[in-house]
Coordinates of C-alpha atoms in Angstrom, one line a residue:
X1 CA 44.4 23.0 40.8
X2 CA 43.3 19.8 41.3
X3 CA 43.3 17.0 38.6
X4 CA 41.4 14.5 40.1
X5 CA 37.9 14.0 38.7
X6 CA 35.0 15.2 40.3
X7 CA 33.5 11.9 42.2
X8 CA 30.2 11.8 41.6
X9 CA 27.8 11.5 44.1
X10 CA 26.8 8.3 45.3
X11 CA 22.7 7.6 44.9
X12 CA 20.4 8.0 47.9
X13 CA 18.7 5.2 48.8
X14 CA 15.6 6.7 47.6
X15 CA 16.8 7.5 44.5
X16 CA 18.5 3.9 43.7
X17 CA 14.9 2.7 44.9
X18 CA 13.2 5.0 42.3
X19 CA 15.8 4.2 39.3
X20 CA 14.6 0.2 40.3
X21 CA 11.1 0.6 40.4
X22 CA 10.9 2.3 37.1
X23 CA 12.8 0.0 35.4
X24 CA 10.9 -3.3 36.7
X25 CA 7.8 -0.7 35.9
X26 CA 9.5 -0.4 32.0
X27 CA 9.6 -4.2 31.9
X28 CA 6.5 -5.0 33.0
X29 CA 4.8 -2.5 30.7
X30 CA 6.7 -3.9 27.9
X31 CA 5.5 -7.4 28.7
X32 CA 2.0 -5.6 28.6
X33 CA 2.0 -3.1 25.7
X34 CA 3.5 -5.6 23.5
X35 CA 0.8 -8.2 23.6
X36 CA -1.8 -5.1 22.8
X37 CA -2.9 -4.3 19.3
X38 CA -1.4 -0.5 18.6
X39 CA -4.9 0.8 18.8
X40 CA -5.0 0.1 22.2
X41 CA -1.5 1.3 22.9
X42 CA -2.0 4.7 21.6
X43 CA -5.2 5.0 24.1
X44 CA -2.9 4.0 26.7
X45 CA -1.2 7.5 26.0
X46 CA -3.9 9.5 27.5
X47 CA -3.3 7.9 30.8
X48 CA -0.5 9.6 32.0
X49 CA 3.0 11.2 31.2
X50 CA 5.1 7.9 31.9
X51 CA 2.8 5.9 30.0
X52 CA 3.0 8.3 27.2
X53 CA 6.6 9.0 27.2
X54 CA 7.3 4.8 27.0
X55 CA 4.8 4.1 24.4
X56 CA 6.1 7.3 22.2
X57 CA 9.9 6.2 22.0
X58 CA 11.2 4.5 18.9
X59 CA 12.4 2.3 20.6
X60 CA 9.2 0.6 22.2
X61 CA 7.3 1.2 18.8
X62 CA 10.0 -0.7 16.7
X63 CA 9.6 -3.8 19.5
X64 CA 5.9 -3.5 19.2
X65 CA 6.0 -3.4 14.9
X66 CA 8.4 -6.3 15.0
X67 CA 6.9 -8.4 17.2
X68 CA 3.0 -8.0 17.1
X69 CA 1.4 -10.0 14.7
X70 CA 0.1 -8.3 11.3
X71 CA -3.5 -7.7 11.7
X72 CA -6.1 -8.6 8.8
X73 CA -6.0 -5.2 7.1
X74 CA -8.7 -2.9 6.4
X75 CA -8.4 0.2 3.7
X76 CA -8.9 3.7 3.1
X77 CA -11.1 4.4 -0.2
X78 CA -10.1 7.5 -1.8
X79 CA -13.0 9.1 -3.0
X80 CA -10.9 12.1 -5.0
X81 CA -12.5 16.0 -4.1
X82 CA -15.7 15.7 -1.7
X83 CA -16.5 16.6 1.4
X84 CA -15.6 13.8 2.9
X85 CA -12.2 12.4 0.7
X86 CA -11.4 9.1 2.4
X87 CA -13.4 6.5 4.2
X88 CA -11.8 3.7 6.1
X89 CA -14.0 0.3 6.2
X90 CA -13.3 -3.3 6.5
X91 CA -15.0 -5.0 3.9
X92 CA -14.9 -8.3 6.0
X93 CA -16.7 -6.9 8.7
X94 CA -19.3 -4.9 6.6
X95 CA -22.2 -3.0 8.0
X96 CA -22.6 1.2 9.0
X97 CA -20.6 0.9 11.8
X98 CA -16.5 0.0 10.2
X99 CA -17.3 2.7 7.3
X100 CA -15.6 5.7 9.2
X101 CA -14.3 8.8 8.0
X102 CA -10.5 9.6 8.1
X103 CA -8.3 12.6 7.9
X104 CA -5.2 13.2 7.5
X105 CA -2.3 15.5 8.6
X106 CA -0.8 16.1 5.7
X107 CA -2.4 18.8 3.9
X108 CA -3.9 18.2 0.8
X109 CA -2.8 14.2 0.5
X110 CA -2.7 12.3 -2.8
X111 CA -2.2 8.6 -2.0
X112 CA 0.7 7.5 -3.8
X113 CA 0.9 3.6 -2.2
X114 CA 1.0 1.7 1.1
X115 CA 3.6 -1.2 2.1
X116 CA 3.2 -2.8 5.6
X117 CA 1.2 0.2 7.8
X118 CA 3.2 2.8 6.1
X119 CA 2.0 5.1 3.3
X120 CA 3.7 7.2 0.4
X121 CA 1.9 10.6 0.1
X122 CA 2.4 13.5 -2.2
X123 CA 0.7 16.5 -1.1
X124 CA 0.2 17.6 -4.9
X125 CA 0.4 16.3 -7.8
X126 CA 3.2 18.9 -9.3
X127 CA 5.0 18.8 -6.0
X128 CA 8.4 16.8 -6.2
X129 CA 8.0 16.5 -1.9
X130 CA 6.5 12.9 -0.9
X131 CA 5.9 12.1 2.7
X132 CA 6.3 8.7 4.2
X133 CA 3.2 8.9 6.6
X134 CA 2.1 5.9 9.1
X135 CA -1.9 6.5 9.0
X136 CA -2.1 4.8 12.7
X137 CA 0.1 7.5 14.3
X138 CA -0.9 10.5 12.0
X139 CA 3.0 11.3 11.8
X140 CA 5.1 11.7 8.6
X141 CA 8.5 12.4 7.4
X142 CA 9.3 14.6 4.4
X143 CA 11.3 14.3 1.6
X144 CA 12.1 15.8 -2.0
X145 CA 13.8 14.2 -4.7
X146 CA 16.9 15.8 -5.4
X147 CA 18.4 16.6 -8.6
X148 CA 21.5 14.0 -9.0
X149 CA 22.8 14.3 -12.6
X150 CA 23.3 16.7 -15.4
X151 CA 20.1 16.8 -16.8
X152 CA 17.5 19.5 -16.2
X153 CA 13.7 18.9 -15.2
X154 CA 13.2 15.0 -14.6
X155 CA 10.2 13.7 -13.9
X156 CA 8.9 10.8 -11.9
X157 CA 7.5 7.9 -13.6
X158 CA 8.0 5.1 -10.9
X159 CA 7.4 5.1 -7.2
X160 CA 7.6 2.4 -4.4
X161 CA 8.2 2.1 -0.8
X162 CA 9.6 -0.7 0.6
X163 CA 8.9 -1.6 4.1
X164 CA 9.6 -5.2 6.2
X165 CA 9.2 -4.8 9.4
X166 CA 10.8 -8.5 10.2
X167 CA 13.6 -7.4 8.5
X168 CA 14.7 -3.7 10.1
X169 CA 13.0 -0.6 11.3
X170 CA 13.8 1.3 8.9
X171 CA 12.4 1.7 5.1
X172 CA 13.4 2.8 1.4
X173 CA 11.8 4.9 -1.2
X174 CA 13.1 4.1 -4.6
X175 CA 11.9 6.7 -7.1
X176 CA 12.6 5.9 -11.3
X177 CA 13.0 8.9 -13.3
X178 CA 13.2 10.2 -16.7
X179 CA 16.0 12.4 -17.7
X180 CA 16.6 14.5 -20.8
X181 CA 19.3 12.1 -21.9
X182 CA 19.0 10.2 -24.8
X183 CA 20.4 6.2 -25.3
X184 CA 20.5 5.1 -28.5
X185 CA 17.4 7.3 -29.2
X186 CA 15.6 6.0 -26.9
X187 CA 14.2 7.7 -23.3
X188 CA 17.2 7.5 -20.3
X189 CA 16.3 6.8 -16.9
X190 CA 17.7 6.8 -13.6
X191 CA 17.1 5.0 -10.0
X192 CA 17.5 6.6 -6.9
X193 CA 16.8 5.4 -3.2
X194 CA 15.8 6.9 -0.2
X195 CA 17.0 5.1 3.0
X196 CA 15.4 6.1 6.2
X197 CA 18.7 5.0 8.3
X198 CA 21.0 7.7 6.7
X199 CA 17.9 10.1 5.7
X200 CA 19.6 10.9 2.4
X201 CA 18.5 10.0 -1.6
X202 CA 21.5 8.0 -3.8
X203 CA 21.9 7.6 -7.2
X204 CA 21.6 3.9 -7.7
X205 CA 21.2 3.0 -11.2
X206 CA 21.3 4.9 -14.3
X207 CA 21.3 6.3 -16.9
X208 CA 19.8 3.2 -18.8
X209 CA 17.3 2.7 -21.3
X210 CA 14.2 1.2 -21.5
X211 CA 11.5 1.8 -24.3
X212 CA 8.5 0.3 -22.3
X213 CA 8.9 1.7 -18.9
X214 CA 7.3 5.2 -19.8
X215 CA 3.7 2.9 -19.3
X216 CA 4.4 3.3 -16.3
X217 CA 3.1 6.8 -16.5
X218 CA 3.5 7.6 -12.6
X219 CA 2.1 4.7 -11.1
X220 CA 2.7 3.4 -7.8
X221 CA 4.6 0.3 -7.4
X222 CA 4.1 -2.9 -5.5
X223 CA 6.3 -4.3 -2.3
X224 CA 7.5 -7.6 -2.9
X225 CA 10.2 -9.9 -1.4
X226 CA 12.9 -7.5 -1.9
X227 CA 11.5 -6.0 -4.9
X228 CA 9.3 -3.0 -6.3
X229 CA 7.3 -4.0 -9.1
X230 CA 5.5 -1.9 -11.7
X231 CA 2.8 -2.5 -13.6
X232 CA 2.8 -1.8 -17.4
X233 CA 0.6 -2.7 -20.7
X234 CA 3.3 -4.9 -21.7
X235 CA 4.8 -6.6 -18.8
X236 CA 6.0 -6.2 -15.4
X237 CA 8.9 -4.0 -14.4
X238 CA 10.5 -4.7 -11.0
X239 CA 13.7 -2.9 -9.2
X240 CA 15.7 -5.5 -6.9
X241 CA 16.7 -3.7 -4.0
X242 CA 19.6 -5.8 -2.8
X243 CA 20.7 -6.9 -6.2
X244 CA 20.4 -3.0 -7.4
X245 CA 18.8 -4.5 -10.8
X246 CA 16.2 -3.6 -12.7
X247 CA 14.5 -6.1 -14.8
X248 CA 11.7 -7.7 -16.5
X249 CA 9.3 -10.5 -16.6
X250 CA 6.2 -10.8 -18.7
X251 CA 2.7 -11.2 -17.8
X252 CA 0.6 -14.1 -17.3
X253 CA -1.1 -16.0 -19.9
X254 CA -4.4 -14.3 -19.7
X255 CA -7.5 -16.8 -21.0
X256 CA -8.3 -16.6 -24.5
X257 CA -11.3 -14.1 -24.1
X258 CA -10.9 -12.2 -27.6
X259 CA -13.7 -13.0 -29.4
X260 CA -16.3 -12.6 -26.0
X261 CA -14.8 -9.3 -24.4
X262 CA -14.2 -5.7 -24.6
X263 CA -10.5 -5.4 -23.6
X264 CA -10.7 -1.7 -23.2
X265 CA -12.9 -2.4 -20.2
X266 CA -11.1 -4.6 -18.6
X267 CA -9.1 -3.4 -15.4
X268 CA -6.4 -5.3 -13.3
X269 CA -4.7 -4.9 -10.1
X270 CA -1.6 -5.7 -8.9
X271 CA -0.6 -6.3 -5.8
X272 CA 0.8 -8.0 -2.4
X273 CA -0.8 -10.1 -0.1
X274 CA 0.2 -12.4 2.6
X275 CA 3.3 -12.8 1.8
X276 CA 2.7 -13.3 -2.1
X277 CA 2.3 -11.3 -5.3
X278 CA -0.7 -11.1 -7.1
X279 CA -2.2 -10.1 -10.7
X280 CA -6.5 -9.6 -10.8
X281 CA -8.5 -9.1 -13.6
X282 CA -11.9 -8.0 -13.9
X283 CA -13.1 -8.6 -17.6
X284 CA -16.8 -7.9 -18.8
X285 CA -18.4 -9.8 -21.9
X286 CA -18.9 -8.8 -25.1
X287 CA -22.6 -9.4 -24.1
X288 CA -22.3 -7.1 -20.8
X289 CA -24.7 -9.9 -18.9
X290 CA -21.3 -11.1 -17.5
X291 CA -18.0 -10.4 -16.0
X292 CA -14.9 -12.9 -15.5
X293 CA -12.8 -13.0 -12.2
X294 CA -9.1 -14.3 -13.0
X295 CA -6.1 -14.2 -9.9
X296 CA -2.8 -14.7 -10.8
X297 CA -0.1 -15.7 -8.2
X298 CA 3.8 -15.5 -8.7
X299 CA 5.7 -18.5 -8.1
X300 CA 9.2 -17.3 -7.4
X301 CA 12.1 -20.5 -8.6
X302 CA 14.9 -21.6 -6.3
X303 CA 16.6 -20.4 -9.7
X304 CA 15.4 -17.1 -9.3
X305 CA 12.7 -17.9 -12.6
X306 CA 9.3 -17.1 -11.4
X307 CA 6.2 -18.2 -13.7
X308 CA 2.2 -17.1 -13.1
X309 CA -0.3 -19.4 -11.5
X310 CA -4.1 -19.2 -12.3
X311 CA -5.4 -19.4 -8.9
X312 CA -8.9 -18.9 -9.9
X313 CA -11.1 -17.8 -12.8
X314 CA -14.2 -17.5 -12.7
X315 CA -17.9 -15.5 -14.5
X316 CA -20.2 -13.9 -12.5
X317 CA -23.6 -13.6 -14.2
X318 CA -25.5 -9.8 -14.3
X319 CA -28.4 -11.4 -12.4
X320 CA -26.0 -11.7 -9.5
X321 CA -24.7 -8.6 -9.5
X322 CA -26.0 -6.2 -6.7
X323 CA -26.9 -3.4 -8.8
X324 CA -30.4 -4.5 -11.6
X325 CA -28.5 -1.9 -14.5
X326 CA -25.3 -2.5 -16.9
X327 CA -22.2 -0.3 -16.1
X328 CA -18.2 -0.7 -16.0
X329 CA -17.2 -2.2 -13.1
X330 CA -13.6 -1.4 -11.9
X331 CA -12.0 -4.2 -10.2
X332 CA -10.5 -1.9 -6.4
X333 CA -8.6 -5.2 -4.3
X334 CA -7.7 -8.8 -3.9
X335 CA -8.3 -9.4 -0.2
X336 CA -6.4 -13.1 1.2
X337 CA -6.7 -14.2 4.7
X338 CA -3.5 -15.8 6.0
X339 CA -4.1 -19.3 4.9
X340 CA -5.5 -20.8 2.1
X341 CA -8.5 -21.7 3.9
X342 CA -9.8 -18.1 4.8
X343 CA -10.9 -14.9 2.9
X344 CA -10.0 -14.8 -0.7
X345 CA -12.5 -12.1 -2.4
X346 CA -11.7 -9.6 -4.5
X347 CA -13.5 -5.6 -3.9
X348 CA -15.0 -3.3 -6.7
X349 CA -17.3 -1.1 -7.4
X350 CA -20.1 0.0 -10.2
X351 CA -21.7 3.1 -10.7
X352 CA -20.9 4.3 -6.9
X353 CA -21.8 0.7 -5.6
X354 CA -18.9 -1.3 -3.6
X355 CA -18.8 -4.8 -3.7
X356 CA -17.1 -8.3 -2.5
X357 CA -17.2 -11.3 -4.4
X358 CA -15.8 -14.3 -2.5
X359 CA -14.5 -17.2 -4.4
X360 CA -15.2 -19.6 -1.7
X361 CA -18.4 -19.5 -1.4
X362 CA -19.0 -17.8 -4.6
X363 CA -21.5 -14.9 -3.1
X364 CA -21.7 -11.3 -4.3
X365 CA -22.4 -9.0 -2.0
X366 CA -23.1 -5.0 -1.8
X367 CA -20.6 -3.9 0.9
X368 CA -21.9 -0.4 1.2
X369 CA -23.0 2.7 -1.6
X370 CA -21.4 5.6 -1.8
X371 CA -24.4 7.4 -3.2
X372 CA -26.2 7.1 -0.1
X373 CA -26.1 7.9 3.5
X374 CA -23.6 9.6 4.4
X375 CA -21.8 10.3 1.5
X376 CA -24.7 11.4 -1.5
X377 CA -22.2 10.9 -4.2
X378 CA -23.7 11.9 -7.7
X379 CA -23.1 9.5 -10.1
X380 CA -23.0 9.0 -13.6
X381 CA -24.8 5.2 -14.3
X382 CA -22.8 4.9 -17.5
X383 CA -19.4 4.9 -15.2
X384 CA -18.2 5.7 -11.4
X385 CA -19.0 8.5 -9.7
X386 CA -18.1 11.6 -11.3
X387 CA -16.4 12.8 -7.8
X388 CA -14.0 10.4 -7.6
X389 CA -9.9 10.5 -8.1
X390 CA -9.0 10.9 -11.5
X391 CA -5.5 9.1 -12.3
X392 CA -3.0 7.8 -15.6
X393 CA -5.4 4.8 -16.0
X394 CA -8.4 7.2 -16.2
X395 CA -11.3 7.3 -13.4
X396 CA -11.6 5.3 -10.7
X397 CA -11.7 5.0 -6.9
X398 CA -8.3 3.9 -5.2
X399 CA -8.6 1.9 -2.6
X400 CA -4.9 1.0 -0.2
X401 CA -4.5 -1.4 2.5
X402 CA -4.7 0.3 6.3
X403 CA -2.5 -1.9 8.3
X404 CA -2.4 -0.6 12.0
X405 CA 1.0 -0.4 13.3
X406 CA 2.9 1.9 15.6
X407 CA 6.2 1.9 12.7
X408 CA 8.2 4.9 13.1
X409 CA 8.7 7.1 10.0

């Protein structure tokens, strides 16, 4: 028998010709696909099976979410069980045309948050299985929280995805759950982290106490320089991903309204935005003829102390609002442009009505109304519309940030 190797075959010089051409072709449609925005990219699909193949591979769509430049976001509004569910509009743009309807693949979805054009989506409220789904692409990935220590039945009370595309490809679910440990007699929780490079779950942190974090009561967290935050009546919880910590800091030091307002109408966001994290507040007078705006921003310390800045605070009369009737107004977005000098407005609505107040210019503005054309919502005048998604903090339309990106899940 022979030992030497095969030798193989030396290329033709047609097929050394073809291996060159593609790959100056590969390089010159990377030059070109990665200067397109990724809705143009994933038309470029149709126009043939090279095209397609190159556009499809992770690799190319990692390039393309690293280096294109984040887009001014627009959002899918959750309008809970109708017939149509979710509606994706750009409430910078306004008008007919940029309120579309939108489907998803996965069956059944219940929004749980968005970080950086990725979404976390359950696909029912009992179901432990989440999906990590990028809304431009319609694909998703599947996972289910694993049981990881001695205790029987957890539950979820804290979710969060973390995604930076600057930073690497890849992205983390971290997941806080009670067990049926007791500390001290208080409630035990535990932290564990999904990390899309190893596909696996981890046990991180736990089991600790913490008497206030059951507030949470299942709501979604907040991206944040490195961090998930959560927030609850009493302050703001946050997991530090690198640090694998899980601390506190307190909230900001809302105006003195008390004697003027109804606190149990007032609603807040929290939330990220160009590269900063936010608190809003939308909080109507005791006299209902008026509403006050306040935005908090997060000033993070070379020390690691952070303290809350009152960017801006201000009333908006009933004679300005778009609608001539009182009602609760829930308070849906914060929207900032990428420097100080563009958009800063913040999105609600009232009794099916969905607004922008800008706090340059100071306008109000009806964006669009969901109890019209083509939508025909019912609604209750004395609250939103009795269709809508019904959650912990009781009813009220959820509203995420669309970012268009071609991030693989």
């Amino acid at each position: 028998m022979n030992s030497e190797k095969a030798k193989v075959p030396a290329a033709t010089p047609e097929e050394d010709y073809v291996d060159r051409w593609l790959k100056l072709d590969n390089d010159l449609l990377t030059e070109i696909f990665i200067r397109l925005p990724a809705k143009s990219v994933t038309r470029c699909k149709l126009v043939c099976k090279h095209w397609n193949s190159f556009v499809s591979s992770d690799e190319f769509c990692h390039l393309h979410t690293q280096r294109y430049p984040k887009p001014q976001p627009s959002f899918i509004l959750d309008l809970g069980p109708s017939r149509t569910r979710f509606i994706n509009f750009d409430p910078i743009m306004n008008g007919k045309k940029q309120i579309i309807p939108y489907t998803f693949s996965v069956p059944t979805p219940i929004i749980m948050n968005s970080c950086n054009g990725l979404m976390l989506v359950k696909s029912h409220y009992t179901d432990e299985s989440f999906h990590v789904y990028n809304p431009t692409t319609k694909l998703s990935r599947k996972m289910s929280v694993t049981v990881t220590h001695s205790g029987k039945n957890p539950s979820t009370v804290g979710l969060g995805l973390a995604f930076d595309p600057s930073k690497s490809p890849h992205y983390k679910v971290v997941c806080i759950r009670s067990t049926t440990e007791r500390l001290n007699d208080d409630y035990a929780y535990q932290i564990e982290v999904y990390d899309s490079a190893s596909c696996k779950w981890e046990l991180k942190l736990g089991p600790f106490e913490f008497v206030k974090l059951q507030m949470c009561g299942g709501c979604e967290g907040v991206y944040f320089n490195g961090s998930i935050y959560w927030e609850t009546i009493f302050e703001i919880v946050y997991y530090d991903i690198a640090r694998n910590r899980f601390e506190s800091l307190p909230l900001p030091d809302y105006p003195h309204y008390e004697s003027e307002i109804v606190e149990l109408a007032t609603t807040s966001c929290l939330q990220e935005a160009n590269g900063c994290l936010y608190i809003s507040r939308l909080v109507p007078k005791a006299n209902n003829k008026s509403q006050a705006i306040e935005l908090f921003e997060l000033e993070m310390n070379d020390d690691r102390s952070s303290s809350w800045l009152l960017r801006y605070e201000e009333t908006i009369h009933q004679h300005e609002f778009p609608i001539p009737f009182p009602g609760r107004t829930y308070l849906l977005r914060f929207i900032k442009g990428s420097n100080a000098t563009e958009t800063c407005s913040v999105v609600s609505h009232m009794c099916g009505k969905i607004s922008v107040y800008s706090f340059l210019d100071k306008s109000f503005k009806l964006l669009f109304d969901v109890t019209g054309p083509p939508l025909h919502m019912q609604v209750d005048y004395l609250g939103p519309p009795r269709h809508m998604h019904v959650n912990y903090a009781g009813p009220e339309l959820e509203l995420y940030e669309f970012v268009v990106c071609l991030a693989v899940v």
